[in-house]
Every structure is written in C-alpha cells, then in structure tokens.
Short mmCIF file of C-alpha atoms and ligand atoms in Angstrom, two decimals:
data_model
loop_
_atom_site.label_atom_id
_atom_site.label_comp_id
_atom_site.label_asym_id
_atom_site.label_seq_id
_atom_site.Cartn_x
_atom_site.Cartn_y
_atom_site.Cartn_z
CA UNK A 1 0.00 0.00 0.00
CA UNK A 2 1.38 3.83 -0.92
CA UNK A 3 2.48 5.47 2.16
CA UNK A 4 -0.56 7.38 3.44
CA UNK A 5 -3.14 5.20 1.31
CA UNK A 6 -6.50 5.58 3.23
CA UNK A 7 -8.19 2.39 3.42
CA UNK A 8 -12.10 2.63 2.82
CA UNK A 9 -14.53 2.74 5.80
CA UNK A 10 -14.24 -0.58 7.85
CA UNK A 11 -18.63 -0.01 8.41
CA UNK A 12 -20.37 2.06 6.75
CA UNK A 13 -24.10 3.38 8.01
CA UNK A 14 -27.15 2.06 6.74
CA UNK A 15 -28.38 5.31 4.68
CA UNK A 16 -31.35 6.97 5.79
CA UNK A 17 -32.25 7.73 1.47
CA UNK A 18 -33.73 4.18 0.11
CA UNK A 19 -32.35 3.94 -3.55
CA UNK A 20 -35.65 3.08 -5.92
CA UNK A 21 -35.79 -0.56 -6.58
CA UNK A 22 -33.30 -1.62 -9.10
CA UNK A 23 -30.54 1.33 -8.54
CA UNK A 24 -27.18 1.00 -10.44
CA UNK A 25 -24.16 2.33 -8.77
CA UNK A 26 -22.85 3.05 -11.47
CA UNK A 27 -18.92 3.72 -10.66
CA UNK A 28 -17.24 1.58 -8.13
CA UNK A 29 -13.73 -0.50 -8.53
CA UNK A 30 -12.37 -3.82 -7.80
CA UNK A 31 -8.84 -3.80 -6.50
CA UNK A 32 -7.19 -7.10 -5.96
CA UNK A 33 -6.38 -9.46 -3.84
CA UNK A 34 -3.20 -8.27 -5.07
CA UNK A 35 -2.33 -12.22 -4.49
CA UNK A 36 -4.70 -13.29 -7.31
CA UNK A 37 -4.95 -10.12 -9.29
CA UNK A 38 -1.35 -8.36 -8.79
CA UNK A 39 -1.23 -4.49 -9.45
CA UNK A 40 0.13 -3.08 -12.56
CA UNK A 41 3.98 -2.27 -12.68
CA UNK A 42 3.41 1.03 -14.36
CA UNK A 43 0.68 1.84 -11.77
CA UNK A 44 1.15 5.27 -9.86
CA UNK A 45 -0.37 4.13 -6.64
CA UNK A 46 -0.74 0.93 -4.69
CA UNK A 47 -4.25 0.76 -3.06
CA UNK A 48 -5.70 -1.68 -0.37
CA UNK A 49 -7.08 -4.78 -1.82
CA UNK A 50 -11.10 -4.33 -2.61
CA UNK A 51 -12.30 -7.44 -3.84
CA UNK A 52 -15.76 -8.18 -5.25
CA UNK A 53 -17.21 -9.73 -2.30
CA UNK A 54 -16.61 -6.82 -0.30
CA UNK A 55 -17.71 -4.66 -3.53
CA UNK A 56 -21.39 -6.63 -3.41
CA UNK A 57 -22.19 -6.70 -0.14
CA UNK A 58 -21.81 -3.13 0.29
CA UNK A 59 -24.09 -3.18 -3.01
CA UNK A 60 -26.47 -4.90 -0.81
CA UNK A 61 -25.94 -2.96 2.27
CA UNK A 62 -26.73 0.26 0.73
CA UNK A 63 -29.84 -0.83 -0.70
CA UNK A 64 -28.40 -1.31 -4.28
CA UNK A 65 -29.02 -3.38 -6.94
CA UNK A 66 -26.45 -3.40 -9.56
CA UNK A 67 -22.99 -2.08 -10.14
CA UNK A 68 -20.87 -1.14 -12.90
CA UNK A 69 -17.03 -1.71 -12.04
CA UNK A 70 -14.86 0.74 -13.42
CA UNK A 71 -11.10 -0.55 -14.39
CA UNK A 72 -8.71 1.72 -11.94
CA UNK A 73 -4.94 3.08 -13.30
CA UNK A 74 -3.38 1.05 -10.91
CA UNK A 75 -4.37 -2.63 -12.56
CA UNK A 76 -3.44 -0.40 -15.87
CA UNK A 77 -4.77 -2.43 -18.76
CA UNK A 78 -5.31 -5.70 -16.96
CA UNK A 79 -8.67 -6.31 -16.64
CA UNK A 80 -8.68 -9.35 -14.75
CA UNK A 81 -9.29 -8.36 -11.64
CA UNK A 82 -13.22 -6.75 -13.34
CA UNK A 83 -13.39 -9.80 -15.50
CA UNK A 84 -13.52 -12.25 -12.43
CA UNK A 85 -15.93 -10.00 -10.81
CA UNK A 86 -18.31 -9.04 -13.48
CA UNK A 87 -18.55 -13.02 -13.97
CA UNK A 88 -19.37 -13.51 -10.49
CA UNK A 89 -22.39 -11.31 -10.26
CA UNK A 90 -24.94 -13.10 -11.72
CA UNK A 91 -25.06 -10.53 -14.60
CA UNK A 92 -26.02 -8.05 -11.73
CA UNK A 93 -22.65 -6.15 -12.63
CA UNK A 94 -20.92 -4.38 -16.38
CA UNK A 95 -17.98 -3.14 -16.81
CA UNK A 96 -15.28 -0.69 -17.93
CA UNK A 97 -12.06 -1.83 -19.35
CA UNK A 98 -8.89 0.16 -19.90
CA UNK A 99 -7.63 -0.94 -23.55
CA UNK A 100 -4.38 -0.32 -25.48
CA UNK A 101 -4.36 -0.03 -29.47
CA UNK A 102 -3.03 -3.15 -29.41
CA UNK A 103 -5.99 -4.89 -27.87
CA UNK A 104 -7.42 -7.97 -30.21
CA UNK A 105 -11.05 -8.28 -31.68
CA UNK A 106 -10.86 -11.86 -29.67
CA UNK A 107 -9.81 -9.44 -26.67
CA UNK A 108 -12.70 -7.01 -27.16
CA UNK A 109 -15.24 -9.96 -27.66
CA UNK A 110 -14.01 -11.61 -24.51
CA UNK A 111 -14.37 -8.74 -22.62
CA UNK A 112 -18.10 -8.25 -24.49
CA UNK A 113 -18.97 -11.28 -23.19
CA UNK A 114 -18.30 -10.75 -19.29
CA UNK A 115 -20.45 -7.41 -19.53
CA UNK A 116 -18.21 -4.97 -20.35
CA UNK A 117 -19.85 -1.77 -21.80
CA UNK A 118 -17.33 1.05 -22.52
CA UNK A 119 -13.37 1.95 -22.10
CA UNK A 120 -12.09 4.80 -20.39
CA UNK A 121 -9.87 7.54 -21.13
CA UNK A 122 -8.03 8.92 -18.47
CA UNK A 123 -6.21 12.20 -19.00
CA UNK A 124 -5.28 12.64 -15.03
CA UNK A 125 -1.58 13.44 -14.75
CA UNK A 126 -1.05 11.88 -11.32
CA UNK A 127 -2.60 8.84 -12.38
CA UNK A 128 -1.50 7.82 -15.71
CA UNK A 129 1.23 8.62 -18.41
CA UNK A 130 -0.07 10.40 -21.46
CA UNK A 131 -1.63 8.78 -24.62
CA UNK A 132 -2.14 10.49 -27.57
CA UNK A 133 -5.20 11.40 -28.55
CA UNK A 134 -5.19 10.04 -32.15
CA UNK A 135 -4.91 6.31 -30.05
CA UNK A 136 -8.47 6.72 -27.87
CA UNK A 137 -9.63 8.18 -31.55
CA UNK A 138 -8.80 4.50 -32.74
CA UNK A 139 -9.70 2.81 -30.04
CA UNK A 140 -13.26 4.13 -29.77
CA UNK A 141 -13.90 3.43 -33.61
CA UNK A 142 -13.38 0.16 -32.61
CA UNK A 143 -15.18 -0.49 -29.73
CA UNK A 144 -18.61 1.98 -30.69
CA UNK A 145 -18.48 -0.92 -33.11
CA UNK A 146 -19.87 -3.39 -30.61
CA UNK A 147 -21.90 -0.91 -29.20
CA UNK A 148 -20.13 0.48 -25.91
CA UNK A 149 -19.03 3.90 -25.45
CA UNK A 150 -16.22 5.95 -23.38
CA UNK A 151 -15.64 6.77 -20.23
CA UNK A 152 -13.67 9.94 -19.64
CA UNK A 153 -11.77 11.10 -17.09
CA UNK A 154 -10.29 14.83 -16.84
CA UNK A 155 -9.90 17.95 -14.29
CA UNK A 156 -11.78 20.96 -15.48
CA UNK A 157 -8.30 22.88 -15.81
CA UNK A 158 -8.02 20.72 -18.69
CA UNK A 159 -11.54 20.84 -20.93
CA UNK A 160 -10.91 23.77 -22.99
CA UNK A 161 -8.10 21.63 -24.64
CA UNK A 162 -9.69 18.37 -24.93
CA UNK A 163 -13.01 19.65 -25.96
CA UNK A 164 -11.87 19.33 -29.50
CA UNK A 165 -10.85 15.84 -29.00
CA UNK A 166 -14.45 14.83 -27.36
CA UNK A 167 -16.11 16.39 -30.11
CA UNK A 168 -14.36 14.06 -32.25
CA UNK A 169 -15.41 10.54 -30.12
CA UNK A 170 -17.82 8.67 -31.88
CA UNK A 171 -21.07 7.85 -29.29
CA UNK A 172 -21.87 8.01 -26.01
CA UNK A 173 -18.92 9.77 -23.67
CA UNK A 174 -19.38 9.49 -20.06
CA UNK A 175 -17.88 12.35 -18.03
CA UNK A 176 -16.57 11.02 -14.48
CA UNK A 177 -17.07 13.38 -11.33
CA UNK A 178 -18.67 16.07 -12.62
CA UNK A 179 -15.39 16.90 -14.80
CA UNK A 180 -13.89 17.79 -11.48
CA UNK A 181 -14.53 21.49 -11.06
CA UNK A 182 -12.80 23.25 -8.29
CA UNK A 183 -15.84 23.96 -6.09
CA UNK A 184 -14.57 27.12 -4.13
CA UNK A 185 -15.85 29.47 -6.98
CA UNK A 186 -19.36 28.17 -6.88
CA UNK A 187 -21.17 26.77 -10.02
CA UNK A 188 -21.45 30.20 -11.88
CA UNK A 189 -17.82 29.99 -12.19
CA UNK A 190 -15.96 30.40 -15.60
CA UNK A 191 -14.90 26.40 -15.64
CA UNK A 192 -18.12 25.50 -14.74
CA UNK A 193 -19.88 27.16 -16.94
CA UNK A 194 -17.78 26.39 -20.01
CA UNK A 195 -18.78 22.34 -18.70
CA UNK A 196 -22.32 23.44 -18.89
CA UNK A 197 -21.90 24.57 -22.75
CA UNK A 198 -20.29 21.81 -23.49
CA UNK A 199 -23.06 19.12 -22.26
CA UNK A 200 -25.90 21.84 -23.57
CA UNK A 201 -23.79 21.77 -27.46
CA UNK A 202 -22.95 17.92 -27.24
CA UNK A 203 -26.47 15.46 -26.29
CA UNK A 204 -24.00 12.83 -26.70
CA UNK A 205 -22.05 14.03 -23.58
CA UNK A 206 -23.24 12.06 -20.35
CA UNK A 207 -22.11 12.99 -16.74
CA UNK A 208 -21.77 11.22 -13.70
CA UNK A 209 -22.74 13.43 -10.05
CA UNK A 210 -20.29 11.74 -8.25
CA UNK A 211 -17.77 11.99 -5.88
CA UNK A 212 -18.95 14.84 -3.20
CA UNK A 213 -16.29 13.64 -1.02
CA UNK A 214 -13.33 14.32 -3.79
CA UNK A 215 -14.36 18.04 -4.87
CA UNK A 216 -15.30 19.09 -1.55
CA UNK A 217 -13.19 21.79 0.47
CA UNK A 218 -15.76 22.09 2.91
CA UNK A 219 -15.43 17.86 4.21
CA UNK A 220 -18.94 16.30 5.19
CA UNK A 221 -21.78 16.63 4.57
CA UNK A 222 -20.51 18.34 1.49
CA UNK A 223 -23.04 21.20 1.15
CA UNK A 224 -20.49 23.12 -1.49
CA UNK A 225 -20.82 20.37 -3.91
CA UNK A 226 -24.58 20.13 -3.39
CA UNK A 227 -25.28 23.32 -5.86
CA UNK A 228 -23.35 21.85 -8.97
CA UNK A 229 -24.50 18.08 -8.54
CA UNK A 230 -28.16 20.04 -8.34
CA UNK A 231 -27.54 22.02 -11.41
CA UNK A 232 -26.43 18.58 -13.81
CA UNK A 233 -29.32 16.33 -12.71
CA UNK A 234 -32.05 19.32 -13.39
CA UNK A 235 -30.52 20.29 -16.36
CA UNK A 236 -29.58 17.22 -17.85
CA UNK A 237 -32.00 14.72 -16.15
CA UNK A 238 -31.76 11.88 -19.05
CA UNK A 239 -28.05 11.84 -18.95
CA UNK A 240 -27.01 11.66 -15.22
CA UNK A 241 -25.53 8.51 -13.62
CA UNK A 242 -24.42 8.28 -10.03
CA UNK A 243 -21.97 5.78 -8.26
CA UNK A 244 -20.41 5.83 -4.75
CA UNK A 245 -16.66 5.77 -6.18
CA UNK A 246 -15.88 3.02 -3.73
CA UNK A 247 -12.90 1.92 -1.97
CA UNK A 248 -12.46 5.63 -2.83
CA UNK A 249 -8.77 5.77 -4.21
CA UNK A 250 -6.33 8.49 -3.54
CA UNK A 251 -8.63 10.04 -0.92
CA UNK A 252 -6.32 12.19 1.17
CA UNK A 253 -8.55 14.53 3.64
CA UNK A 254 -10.58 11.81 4.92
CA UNK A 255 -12.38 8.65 4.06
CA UNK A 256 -16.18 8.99 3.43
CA UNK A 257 -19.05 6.88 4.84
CA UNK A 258 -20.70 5.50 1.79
CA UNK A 259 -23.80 5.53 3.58
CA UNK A 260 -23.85 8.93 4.05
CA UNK A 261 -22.59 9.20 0.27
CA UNK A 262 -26.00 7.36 0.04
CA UNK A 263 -27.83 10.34 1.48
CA UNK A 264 -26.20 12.55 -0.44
CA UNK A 265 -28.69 11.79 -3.66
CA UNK A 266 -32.11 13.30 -2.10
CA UNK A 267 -29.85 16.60 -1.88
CA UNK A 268 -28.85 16.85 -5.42
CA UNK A 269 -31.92 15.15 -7.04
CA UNK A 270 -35.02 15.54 -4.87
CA UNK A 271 -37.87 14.56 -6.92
CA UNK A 272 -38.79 10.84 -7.23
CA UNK A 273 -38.61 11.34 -11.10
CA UNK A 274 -34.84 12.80 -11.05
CA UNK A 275 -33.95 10.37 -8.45
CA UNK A 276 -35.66 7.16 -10.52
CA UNK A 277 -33.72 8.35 -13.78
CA UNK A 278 -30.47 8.88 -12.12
CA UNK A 279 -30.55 5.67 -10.33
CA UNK A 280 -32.45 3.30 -12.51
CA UNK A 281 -33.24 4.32 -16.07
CA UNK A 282 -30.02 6.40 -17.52
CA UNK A 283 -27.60 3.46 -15.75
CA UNK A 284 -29.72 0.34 -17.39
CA UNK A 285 -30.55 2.42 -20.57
CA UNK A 286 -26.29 3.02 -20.80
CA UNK A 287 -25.47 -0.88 -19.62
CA UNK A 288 -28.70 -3.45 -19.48
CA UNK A 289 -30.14 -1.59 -22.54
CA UNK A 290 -31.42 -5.49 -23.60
CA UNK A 291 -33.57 -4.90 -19.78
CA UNK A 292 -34.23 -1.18 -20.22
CA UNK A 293 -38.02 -0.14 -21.33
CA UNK A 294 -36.94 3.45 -21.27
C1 LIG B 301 -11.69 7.31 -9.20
C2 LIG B 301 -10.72 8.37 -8.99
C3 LIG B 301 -9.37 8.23 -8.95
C4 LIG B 301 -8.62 7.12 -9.41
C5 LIG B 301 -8.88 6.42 -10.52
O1 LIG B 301 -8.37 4.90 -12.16
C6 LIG B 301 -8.00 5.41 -11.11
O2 LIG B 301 -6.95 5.10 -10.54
O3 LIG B 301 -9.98 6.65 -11.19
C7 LIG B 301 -8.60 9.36 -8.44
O4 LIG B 301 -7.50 9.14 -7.88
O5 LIG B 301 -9.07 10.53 -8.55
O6 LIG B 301 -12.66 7.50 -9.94
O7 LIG B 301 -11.52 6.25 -8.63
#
C-alpha cells in the first residue's frame, strides 16, 4: 500500500435515502487481492485490496441493486481483476475496461462477453502517463463498433483543450465526477460554466454526479458540492448517472461513509422522477439496454 493510502470505511451506516428498486451504482472498482490479481507495474499508486465480495455486499448494504465496475490506473490495462468479478455477479454487474491499441477483436469480444460496456480515457496526470489522442480516436472506432461507449476522465483545468478531442469521439462519452470542477468558486464559475456549454452543445455528452467527497473543500456533509451536482441532474436529467466511487482511491482529507454518500442523492436530485432516472433508467438504458423499457 502507498504510504498514506487511506483504506475505505471498515462499516459504513445504513443510509437513511432508500435507492428506488433496481438502482445502479454506477462507478465503483475492484482492486485485488493483489495475491490473485497483482497491481500493474506502471501503476502510480498501490491501493488496499477491494475485492468483489466486499464490492457486493456493500451493493447490498446500501440498498443497491447493480454495479458497474470501473477498471482503476493502478491494474493499468489488466482487466482481470473486473473480469472475475463481473462473472461472479450473476449478470447483476458491467464493466469498464482500460484498452491499449493493441488490444485484439478476440480481446474485445471476450471482454463483451463478461459485460463490459465502454473503455475509459483517463487524461489525469497523477494517475497515468499520457496517450495520444489520435490512439483513444482508434480505439473508440473500434469499440462503438460493438456498441459500448467511453468513459472519460479529466480535471476541469483541462476541458478547454480536450473539448476538441471529445467532439471528435464517436457515441456516447461518459464524463466522471462532474469533470472535477474546483468547487470554491461556486457553479457560476468560468470552468463551470464552459462544462455546462459543453453538455448543452454535445447530447451525446453524459455525466456522472459523483464523488462529493473528492471536490469538496468544505469535508462532510458536502453542502459546497450540493449546488453543482443540483444544477447537472435538473438540467440534464436523461443523462445523469451516479456511483459511490468506492474503496475511494487516492482520498487524502478523509475517508467517506458510503452511507452517508448514500444520502447525499435526495440533496442533489429531490424529486422521485430525477432520483428514478439517475438511479435506474439512464444506468440500465447506458449498460442493461437489452432490460431497459426506457
Ligand atoms: C476514481 C478516482 C481516482 C482514481 C482512478 O483509475 C484510477 O486510478 O480513477 C482518483 O484518484 O481521482 O474515480 O476512482
């Protein structure tokens, strides 16, 4: 484990918020056991081992149905570690895979056929080396080919120069954590806004209201990230996904409760119908479309 690697909360509450029947939490990672599943060598962190078990019963202990594992920097392009797990969840779990360009179609079908759904793009500098952008162009030809879609991750420092390149990706794009805005300027701030034009320009452009505990400068309950989750799921109600980030990697100022993560969602989306989208129909529209009537 990195030196000052927080490990996630040993027992979480049982949220006050019941998720509607069927919710998806739709950005969570497997790490490990490093035993079975050893970490990447080119991996900039070394995290405490998160295995599935632990991964569904908080699933079930937070009132959830369904997750979809996100593949974390530090197994780099090994997706072994999500493979095992999305094939031990009954089909109650998709994925997403980090590729390279060199990834087979044998590859890409194998993956298909455990559940995974998209490949992400990180473009975090403490977290991975750079790729260039003409490489996720050809990967995501590829892959919108069998019908998934991309994941990307970025800090909002960084949109004005990869706008461009996401107006180029075929399909879907997922936007993790809100595109990480720095929340001490409020939501009518410059970055912010510019985000804002982006999703309005781009229907194609997803976002995920994640990650309270991350952006915050304020700590729990998070009230300063309240006003910019708020904004995305009333704006963009058909295009919202929500996930509780667990085991929570990096986290440096303190570890959340993912129960209380949990009763974060009647804050940002309190109607039933904003709540039912975020939770239910976007996520199984995006990953179970075969189960989705929406
Ligand atoms: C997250 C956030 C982080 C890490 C990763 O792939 C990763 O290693 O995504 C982070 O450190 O901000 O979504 O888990």
């Amino acid at each position: 484990m990195t030196d000052e690697y927080r490990p996630f909360h040993p027992n979480p509450k049982v949220p006050d918020f019941k998720p509607p029947a069927g919710a998806v939490d739709a950005h969570c990672h497997v790490f490990g056991p490093a035993a079975k599943f050893p970490f990447a060598p080119e991996r900039k962190y070394t995290p405490v081992d998160a295995p599935k078990e632990k991964l569904f019963a908080l699933r079930d202990h937070l009132g959830f149905a369904r997750n979809v594992i996100v593949q974390a920097t530090c197994h780099g392009r090994d997706n072994t570690a999500l493979v095992d797990a999305l094939e031990a969840s009954d089909g109650m779990a998709r994925g997403v895979a980090i590729v390279g360009e060199d990834v087979s179609d044998q590859e890409l079908a194998r993956l298909h056929a455990a559940g995974v759904r998209a490949v992400r793009f990180n473009f975090v500098k403490r977290l991975v080396d750079a790729t260039p952008k003409e490489v996720f162009l050809r990967i995501a030809e590829r892959i919108t080919k069998l019908g998934w879609h991309t994941v990307v991750y970025f800090e909002a420092q960084d949109l004005r120069d990869l706008a461009p390149f996401l107006a180029e990706l075929p399909g879907i794009i997922v936007v993790d954590h809100m595109g990480r805005p720095d929340v001490v300027d409020g939501p009518d701030a410059l970055d912010f806004r510019y985000f804002l034009q982006v999703l309005e320009a781009h229907p194609n452009i997803w976002v995920k209201v994640s990650c309270p505990e991350r952006l915050t400068v304020a700590g729990p309950p998070y009230d300063d990230v309240v006003p910019f989750a708020a904004k995305l799921v009333e704006k963009f109600p058909n295009r919202v996904l929500w996930g509780t980030d667990w085991p929570h990697p990096n986290m440096k100022s303190h570890m959340p409760d993912d129960g209380a993560l949990v009763d974060f969602i009647p804050r940002i989306a309190p109607a039933k119908a904003q709540q039912q989208a975020l939770l239910v129909d976007n996520p199984m529209r995006l990953y179970w479309p075969e189960e989705s009537n929406k």
